[in-house]
PDB file of C-alpha atoms in Angstrom:
ATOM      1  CA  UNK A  10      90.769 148.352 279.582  1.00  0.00           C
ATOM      2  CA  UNK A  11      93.250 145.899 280.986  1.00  0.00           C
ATOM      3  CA  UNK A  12      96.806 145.386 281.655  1.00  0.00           C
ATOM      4  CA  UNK A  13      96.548 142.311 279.192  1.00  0.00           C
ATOM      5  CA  UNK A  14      94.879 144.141 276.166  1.00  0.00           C
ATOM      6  CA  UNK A  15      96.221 146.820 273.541  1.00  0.00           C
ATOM      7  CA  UNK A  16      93.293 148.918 273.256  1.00  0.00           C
ATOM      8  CA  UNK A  17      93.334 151.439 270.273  1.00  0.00           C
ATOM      9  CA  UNK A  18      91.115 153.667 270.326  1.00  0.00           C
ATOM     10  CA  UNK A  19      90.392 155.748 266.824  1.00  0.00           C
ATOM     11  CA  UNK A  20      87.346 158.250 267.707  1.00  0.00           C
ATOM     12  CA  UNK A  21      87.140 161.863 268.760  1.00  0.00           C
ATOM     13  CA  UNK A  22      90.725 162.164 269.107  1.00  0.00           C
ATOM     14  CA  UNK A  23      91.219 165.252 268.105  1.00  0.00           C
ATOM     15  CA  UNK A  24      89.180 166.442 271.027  1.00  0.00           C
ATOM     16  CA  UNK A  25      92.097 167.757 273.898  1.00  0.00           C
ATOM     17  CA  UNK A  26      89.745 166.983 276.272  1.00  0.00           C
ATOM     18  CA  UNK A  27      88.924 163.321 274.826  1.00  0.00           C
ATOM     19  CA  UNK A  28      93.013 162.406 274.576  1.00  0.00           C
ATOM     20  CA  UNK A  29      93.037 163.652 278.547  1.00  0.00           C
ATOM     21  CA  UNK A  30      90.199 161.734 279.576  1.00  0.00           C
ATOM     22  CA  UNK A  31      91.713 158.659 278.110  1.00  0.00           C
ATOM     23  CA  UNK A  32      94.851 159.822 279.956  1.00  0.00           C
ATOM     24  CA  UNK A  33      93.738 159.572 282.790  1.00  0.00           C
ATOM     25  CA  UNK A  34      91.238 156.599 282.699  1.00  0.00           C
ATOM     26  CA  UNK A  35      94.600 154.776 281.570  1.00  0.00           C
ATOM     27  CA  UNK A  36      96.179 156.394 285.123  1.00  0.00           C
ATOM     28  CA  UNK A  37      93.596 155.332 287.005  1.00  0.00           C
ATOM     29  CA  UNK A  38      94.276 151.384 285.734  1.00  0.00           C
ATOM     30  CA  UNK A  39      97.504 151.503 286.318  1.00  0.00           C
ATOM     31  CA  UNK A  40      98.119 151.497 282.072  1.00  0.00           C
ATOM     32  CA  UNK A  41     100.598 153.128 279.340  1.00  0.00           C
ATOM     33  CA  UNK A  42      98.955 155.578 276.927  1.00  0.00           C
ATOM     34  CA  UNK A  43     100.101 156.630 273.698  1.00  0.00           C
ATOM     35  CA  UNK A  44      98.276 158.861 270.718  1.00  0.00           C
ATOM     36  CA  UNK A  45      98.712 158.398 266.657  1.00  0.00           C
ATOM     37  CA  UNK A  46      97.129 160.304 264.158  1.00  0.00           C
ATOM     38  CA  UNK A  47      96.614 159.564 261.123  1.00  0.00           C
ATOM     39  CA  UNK A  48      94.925 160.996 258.086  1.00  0.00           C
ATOM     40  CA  UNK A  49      90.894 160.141 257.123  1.00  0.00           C
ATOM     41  CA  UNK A  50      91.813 159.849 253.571  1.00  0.00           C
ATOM     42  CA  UNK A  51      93.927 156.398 254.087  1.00  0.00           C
ATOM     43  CA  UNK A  52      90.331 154.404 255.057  1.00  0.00           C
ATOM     44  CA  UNK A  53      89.493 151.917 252.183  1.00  0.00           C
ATOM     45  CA  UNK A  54      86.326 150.732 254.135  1.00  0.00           C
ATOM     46  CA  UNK A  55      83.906 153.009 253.394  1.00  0.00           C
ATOM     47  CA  UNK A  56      83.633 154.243 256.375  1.00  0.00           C
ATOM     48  CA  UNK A  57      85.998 158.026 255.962  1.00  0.00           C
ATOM     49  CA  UNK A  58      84.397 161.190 257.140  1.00  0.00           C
ATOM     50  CA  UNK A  59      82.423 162.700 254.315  1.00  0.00           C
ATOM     51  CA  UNK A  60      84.885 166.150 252.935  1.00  0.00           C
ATOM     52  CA  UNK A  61      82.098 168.531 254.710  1.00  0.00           C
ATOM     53  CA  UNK A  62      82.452 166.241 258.056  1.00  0.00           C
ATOM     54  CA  UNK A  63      86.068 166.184 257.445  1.00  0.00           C
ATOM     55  CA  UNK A  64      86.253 170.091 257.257  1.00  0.00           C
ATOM     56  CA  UNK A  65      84.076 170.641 260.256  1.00  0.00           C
ATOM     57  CA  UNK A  66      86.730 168.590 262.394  1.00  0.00           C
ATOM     58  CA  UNK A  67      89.490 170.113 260.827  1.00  0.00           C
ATOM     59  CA  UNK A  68      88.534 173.592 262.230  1.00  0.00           C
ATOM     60  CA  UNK A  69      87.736 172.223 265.588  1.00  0.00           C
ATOM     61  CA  UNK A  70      90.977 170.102 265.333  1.00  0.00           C
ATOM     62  CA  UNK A  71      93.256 170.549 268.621  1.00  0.00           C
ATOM     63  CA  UNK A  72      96.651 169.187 267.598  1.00  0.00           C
ATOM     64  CA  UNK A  73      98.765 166.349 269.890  1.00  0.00           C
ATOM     65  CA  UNK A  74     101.793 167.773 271.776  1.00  0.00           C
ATOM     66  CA  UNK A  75     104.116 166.020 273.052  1.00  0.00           C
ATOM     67  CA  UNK A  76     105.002 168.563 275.805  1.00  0.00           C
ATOM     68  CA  UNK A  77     102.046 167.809 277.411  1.00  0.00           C
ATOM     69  CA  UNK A  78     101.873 164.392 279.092  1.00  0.00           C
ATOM     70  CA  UNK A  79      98.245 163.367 278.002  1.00  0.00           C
ATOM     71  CA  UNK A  80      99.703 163.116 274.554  1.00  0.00           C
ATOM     72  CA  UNK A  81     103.077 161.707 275.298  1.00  0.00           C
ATOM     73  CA  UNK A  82     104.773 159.705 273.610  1.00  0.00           C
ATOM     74  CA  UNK A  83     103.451 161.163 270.378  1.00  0.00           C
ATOM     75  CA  UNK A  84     104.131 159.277 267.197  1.00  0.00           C
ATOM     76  CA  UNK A  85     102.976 161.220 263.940  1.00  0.00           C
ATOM     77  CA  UNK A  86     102.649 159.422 260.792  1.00  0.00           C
ATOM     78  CA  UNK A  87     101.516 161.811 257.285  1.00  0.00           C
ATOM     79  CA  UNK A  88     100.647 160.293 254.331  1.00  0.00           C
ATOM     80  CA  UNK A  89     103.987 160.723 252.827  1.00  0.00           C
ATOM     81  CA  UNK A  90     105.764 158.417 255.722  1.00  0.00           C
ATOM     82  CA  UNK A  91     106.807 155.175 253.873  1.00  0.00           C
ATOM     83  CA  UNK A  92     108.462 154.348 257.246  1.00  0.00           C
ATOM     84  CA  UNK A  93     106.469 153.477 260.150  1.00  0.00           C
ATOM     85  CA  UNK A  94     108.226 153.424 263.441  1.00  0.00           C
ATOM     86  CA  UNK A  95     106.424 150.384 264.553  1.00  0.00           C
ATOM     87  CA  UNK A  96     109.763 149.080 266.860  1.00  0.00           C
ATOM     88  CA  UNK A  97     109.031 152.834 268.564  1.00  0.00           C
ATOM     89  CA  UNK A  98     105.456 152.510 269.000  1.00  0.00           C
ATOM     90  CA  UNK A  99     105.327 148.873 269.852  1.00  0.00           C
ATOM     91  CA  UNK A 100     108.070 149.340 272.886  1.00  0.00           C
ATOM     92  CA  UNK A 101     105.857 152.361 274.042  1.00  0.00           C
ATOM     93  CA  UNK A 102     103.135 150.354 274.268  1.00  0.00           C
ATOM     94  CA  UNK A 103     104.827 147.294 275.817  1.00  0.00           C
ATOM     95  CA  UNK A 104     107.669 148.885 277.635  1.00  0.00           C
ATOM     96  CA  UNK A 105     106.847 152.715 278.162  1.00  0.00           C
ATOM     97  CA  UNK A 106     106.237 153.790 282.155  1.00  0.00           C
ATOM     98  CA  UNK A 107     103.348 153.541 283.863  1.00  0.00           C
ATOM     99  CA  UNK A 108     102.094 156.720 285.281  1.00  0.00           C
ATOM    100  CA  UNK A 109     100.730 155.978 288.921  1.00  0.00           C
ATOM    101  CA  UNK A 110      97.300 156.919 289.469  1.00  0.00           C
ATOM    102  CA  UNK A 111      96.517 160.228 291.738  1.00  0.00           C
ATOM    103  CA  UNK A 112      93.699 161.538 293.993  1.00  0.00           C
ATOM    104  CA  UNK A 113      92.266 163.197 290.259  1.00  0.00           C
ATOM    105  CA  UNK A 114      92.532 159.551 288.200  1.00  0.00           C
ATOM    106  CA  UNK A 115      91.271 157.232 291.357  1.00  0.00           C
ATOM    107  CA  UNK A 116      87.260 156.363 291.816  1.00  0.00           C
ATOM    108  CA  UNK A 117      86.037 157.062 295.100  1.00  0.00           C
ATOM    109  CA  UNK A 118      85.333 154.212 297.128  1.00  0.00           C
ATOM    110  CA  UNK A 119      81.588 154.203 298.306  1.00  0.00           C
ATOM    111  CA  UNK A 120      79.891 152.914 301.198  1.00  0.00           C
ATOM    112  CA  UNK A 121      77.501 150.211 300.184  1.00  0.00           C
ATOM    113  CA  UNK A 122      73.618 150.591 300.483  1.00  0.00           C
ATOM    114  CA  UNK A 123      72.750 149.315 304.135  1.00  0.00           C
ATOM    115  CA  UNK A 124      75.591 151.433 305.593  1.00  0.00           C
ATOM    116  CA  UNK A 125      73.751 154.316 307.175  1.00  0.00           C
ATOM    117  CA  UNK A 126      71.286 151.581 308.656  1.00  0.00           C
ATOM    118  CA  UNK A 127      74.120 149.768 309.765  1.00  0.00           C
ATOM    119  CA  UNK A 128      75.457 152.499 311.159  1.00  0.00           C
ATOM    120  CA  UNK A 129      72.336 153.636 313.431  1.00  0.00           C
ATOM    121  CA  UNK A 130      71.778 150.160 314.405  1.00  0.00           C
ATOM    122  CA  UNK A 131      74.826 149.632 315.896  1.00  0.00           C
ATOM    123  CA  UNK A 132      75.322 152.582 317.281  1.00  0.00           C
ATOM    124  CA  UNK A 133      72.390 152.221 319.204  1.00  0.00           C
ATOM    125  CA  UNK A 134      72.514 148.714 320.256  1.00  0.00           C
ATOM    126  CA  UNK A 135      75.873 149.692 321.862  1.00  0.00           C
ATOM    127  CA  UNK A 136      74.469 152.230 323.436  1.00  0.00           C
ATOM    128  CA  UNK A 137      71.559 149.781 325.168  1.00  0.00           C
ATOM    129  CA  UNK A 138      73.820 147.348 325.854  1.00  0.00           C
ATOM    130  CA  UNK A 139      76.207 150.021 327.451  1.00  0.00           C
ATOM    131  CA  UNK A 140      73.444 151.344 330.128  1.00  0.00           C
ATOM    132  CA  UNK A 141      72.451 147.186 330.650  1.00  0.00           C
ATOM    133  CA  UNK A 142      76.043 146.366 331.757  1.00  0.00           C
ATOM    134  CA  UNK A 143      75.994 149.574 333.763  1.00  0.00           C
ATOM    135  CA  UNK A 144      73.223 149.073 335.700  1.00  0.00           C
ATOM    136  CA  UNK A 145      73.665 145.041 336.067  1.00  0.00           C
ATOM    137  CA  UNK A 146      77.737 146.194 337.759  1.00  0.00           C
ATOM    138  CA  UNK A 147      76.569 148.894 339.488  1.00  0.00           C
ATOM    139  CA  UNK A 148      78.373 151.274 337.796  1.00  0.00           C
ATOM    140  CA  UNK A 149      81.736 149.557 338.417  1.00  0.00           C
ATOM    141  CA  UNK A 150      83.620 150.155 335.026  1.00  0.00           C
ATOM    142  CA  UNK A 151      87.070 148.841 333.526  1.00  0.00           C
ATOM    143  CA  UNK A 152      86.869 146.925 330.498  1.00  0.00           C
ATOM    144  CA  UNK A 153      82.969 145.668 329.362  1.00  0.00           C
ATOM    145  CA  UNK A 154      82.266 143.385 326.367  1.00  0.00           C
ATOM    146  CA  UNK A 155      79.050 144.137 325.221  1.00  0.00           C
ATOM    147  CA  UNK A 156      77.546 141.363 323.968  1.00  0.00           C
ATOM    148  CA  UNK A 157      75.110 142.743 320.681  1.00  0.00           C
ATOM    149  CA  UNK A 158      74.815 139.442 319.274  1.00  0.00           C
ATOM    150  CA  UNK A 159      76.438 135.923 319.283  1.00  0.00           C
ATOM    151  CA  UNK A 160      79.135 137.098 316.888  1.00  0.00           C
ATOM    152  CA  UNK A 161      79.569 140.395 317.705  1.00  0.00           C
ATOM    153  CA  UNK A 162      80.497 141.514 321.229  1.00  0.00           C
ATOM    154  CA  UNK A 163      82.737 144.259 320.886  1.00  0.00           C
ATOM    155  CA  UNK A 164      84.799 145.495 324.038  1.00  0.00           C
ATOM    156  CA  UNK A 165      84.576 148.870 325.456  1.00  0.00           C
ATOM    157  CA  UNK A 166      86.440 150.223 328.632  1.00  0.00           C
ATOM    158  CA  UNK A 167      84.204 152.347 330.527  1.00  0.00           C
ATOM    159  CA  UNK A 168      85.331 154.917 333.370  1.00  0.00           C
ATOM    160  CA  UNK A 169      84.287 153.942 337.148  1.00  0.00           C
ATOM    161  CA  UNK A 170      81.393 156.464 337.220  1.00  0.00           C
ATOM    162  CA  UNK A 171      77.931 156.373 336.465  1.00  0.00           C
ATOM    163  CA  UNK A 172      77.361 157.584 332.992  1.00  0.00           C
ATOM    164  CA  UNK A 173      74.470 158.803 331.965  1.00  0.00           C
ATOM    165  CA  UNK A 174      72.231 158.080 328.939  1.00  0.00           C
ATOM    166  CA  UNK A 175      72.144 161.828 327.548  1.00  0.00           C
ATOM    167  CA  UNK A 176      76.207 161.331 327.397  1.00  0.00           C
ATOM    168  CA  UNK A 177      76.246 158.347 325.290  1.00  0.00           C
ATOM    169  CA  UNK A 178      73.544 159.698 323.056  1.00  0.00           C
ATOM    170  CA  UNK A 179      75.863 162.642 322.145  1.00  0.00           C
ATOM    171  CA  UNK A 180      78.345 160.973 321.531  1.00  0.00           C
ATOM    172  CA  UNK A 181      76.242 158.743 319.460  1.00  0.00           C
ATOM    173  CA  UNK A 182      75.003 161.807 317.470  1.00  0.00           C
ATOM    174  CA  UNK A 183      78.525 163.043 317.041  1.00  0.00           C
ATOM    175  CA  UNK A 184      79.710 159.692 316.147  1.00  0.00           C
ATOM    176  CA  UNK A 185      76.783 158.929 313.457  1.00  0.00           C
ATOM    177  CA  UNK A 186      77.317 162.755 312.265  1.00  0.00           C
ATOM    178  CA  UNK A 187      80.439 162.329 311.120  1.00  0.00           C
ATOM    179  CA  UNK A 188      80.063 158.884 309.081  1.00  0.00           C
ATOM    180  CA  UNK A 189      77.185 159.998 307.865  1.00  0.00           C
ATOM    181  CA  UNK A 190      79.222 162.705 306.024  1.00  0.00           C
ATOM    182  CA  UNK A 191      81.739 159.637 304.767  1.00  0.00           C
ATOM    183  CA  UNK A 192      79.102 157.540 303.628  1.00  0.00           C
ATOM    184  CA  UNK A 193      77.380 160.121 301.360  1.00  0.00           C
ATOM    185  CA  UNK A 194      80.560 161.830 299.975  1.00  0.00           C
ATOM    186  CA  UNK A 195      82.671 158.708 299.893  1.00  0.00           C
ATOM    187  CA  UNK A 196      86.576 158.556 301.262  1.00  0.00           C
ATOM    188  CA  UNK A 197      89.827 158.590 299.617  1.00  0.00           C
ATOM    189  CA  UNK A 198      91.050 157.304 303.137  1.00  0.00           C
ATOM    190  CA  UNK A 199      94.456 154.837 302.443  1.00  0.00           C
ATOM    191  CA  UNK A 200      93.370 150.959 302.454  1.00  0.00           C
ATOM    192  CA  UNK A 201      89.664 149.623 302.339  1.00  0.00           C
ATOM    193  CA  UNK A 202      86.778 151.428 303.844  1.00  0.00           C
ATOM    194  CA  UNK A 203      84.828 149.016 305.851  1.00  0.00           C
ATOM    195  CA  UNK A 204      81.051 149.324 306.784  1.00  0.00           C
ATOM    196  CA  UNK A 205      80.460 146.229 308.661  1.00  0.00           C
ATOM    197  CA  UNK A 206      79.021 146.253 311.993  1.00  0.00           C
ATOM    198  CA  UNK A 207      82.215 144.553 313.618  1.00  0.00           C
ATOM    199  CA  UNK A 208      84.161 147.847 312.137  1.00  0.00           C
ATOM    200  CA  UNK A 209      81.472 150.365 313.675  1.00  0.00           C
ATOM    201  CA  UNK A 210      81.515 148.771 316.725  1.00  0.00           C
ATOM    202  CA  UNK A 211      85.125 148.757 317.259  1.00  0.00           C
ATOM    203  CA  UNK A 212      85.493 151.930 315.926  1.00  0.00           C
ATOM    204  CA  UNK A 213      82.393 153.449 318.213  1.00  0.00           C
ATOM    205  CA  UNK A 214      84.100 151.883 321.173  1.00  0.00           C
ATOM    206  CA  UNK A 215      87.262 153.259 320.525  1.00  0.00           C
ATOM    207  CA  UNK A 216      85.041 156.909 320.190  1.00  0.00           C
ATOM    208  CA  UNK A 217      83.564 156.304 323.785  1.00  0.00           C
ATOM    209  CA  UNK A 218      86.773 155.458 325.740  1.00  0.00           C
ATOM    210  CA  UNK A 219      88.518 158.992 324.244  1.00  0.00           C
ATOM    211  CA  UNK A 220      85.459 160.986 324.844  1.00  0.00           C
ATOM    212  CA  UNK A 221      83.931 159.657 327.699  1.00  0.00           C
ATOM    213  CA  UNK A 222      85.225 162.080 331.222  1.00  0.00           C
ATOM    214  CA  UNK A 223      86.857 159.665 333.747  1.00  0.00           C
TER     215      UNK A 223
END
């Protein structure tokens, strides 16, 4: 499937459930859809349905409707039609509206494989480096750029107290908790999900400073 290719597709379609799942796999890349029919008898290649085959579909035949939206537009062509509405079909095709995708059409971005790793790594490398600055300031505070590696040294304002290791490890827990959850299930969170460990960081900074009592 692609918005540069007419795709016909002439199996199983007289399945409901087949016509919807094309529906919506043509949804989901952004595509116009359109169903025909047409009877087995016109194929000259050999290939019909043998008459037993034939009658087994028939009975399990689900008919298009175009009052449903999975089979609209719906152009039906018997054997008796000497006219074709090609002009109709071909400005369906080309011209019809696109039907935007929706949370049921749209894949679920996933995290990729290193993420939980990441995740844990960073978390806890902040959490080192955190307890480092503190005890090399003396507990001073303000804003602290924690320097994890030479290109990642994410900033993290920290409240003029001493905090204590068993505080940032439960907020670590909490933190790690609730990504975990994101990176097994997936997210249909607006705009791309990013994993790196220069997202984590900022985000587990950002975590810290609102949870973290002054």
């Amino acid at each position: 499937m692609a918005q540069d290719t007419i795709l016909i597709v002439d199996s199983l379609n007289y399945i409901k459930g087949f016509r919807y799942q094309m529906y919506c796999a043509a949804r989901e890349h952004k595509l116009r859809v359109c169903t025909c029919k047409e009877w087995n008898a016109s194929r000259q290649d050999g290939r019909a349905y043998a008459p037993e085959t034939l009658e087994n579909l028939l009975l399990r035949y689900e008919e298009p409707s175009s009052m449903v939206r999975w089979d609209s537009p719906l152009f039906t062509v018997t054997w008796a039609d000497e006219d074709v509405p090609i002009d109709d079909i071909w400005k369906a095709i080309t011209e019809g509206n696109v039907k935007p995708p929706n949370a049921g059409t749209q894949a679920v971005p996933k995290a990729p494989t290193d993420a939980l790793r990441t995740l844990e790594h960073t978390t806890t490398t902040m959490v080192a480096a955190i307890m480092s600055e503190q005890s090399a300031s003396g507990g001073l505070g303000g804003p602290v750029t924690l320097p994890l590696s030479s290109m990642l040294k994410p900033r993290v304002n920290l409240p003029s107290r001493n905090i204590t290791l068993s505080e940032l490890q439960r907020l670590k827990r909490q933190f790690v908790t609730v990504h975990k959850k994101a990176i097994t299930l997936g997210t249909t969170e607006k705009g791309a999900v990013d994993w790196s460990e220069e997202s984590i960081a900022d985000k587990f900074a950002m975590y810290i400073e609102g949870n973290l009592k002054p």
